[in-house]
PDB file of C-alpha atoms in Angstrom:
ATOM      1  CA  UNK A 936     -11.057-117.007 -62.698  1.00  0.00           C
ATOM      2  CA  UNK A 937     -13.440-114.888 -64.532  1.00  0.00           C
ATOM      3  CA  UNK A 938     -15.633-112.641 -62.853  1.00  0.00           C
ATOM      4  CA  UNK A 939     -18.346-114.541 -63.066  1.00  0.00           C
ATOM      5  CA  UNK A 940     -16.881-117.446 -61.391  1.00  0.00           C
ATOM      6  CA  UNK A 941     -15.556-115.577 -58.370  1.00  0.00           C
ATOM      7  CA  UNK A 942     -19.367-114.415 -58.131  1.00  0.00           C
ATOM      8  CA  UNK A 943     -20.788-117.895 -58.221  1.00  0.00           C
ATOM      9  CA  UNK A 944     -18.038-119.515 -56.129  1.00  0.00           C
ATOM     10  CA  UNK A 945     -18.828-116.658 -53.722  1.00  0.00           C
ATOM     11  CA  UNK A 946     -22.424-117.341 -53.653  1.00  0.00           C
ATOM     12  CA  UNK A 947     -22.021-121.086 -53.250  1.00  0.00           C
ATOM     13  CA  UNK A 948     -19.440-120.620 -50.066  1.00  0.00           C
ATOM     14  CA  UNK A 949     -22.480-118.195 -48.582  1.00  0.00           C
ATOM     15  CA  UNK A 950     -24.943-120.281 -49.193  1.00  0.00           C
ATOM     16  CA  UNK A 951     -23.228-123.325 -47.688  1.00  0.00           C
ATOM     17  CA  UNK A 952     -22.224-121.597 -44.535  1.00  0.00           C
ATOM     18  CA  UNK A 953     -25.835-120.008 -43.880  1.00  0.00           C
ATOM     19  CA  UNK A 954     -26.839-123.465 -44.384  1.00  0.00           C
ATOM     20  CA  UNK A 955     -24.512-125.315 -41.947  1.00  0.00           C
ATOM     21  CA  UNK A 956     -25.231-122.146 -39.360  1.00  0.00           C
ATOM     22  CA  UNK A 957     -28.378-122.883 -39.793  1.00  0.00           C
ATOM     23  CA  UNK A 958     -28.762-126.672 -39.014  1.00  0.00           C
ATOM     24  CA  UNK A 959     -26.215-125.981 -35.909  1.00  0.00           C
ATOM     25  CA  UNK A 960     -28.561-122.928 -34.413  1.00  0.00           C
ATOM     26  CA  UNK A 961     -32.341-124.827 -35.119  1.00  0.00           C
ATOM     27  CA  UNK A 962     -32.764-127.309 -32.198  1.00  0.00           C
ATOM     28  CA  UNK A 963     -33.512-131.095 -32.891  1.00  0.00           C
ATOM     29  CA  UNK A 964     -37.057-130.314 -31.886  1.00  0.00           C
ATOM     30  CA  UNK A 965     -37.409-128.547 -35.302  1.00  0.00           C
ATOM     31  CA  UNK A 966     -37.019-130.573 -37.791  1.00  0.00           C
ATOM     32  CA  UNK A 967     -39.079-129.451 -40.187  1.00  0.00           C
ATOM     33  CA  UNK A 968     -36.901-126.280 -40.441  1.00  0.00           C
ATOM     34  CA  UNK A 969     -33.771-128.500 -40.966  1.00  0.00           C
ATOM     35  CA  UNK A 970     -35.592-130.374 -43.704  1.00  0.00           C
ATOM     36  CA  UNK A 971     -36.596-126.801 -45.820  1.00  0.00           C
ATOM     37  CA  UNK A 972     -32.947-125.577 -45.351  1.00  0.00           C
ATOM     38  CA  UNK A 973     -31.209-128.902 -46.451  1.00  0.00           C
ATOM     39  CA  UNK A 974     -34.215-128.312 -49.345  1.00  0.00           C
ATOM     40  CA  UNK A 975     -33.171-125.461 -50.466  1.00  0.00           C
ATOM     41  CA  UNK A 976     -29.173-125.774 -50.148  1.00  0.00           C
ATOM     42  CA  UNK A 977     -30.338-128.757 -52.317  1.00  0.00           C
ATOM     43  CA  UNK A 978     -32.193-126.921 -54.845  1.00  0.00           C
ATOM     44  CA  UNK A 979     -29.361-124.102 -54.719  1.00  0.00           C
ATOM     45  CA  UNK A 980     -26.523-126.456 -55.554  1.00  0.00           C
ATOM     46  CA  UNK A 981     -28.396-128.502 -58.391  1.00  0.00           C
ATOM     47  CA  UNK A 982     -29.316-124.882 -60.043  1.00  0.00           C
ATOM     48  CA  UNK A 983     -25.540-123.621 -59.758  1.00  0.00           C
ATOM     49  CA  UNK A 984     -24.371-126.997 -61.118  1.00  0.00           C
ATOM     50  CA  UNK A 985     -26.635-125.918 -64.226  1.00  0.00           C
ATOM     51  CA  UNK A 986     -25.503-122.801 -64.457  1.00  0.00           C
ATOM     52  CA  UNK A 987     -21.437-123.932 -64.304  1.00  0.00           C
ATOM     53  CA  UNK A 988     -22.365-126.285 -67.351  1.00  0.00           C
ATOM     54  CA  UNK A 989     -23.816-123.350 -69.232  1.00  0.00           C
ATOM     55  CA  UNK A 990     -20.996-121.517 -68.588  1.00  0.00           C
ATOM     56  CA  UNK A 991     -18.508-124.218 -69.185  1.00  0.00           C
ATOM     57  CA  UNK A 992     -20.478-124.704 -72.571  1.00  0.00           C
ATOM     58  CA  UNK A 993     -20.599-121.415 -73.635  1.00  0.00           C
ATOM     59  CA  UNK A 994     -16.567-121.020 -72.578  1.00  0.00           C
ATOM     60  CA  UNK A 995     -15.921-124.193 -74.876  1.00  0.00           C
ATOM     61  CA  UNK A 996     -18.323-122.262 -77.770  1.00  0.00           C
ATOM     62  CA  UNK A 997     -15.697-119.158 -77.787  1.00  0.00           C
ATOM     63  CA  UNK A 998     -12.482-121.086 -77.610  1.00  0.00           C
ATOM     64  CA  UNK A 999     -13.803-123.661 -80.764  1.00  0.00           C
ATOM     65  CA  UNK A1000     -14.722-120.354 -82.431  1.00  0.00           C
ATOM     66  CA  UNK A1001     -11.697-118.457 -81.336  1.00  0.00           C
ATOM     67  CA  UNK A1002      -9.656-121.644 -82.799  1.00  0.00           C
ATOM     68  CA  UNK A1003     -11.338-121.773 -86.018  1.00  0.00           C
ATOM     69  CA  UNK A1004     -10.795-117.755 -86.391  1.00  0.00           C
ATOM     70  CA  UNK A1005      -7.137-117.944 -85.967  1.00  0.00           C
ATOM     71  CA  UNK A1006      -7.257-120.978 -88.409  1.00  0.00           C
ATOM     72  CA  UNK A1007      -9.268-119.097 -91.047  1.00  0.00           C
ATOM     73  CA  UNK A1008      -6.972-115.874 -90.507  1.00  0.00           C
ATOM     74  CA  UNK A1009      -3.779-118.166 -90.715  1.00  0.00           C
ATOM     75  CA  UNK A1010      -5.463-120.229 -94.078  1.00  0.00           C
ATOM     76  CA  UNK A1011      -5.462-116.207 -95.688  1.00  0.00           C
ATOM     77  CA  UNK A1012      -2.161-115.050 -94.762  1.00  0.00           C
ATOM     78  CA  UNK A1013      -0.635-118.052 -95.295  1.00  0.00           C
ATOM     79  CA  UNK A1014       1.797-118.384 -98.675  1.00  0.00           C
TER      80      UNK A1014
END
């Protein structure tokens, strides 16, 4: 795991458990208060899922690059 992932993955597991501590602690009464934090773990996870498929793309990007560098470098040395 790259840094970055351990920092995301980290985020997500914080962000799920203030979420679930927070629908256990408001009372049923409040459910407008349940409905802004099941909002905005909603929001949260559709904006990390984004930023995993950046990353995922851009991690695809440097290994196709990385592949064709070892290919040019092999064409050259090559007899």
């Amino acid at each position: 795991m790259t840094k970055e992932t351990k920092i995301l993955t980290g985020v997500l597991a914080g962000a799920a458990l203030g979420a679930v501590a927070a629908l256990l602690i408001t009372s049923s009464k409040n459910e407008e208060m349940k409905s802004k934090v099941t909002d905005w773990f909603c929001d949260l996870f559709d904006s990390s899922k984004e930023k995993i498929s950046s990353l995922a793309d851009r991690v695809t990007s440097a290994a196709t690059d990385a592949a064709q560098a070892a290919k040019d470098k092999y064409a050259e040395v090559k007899p």
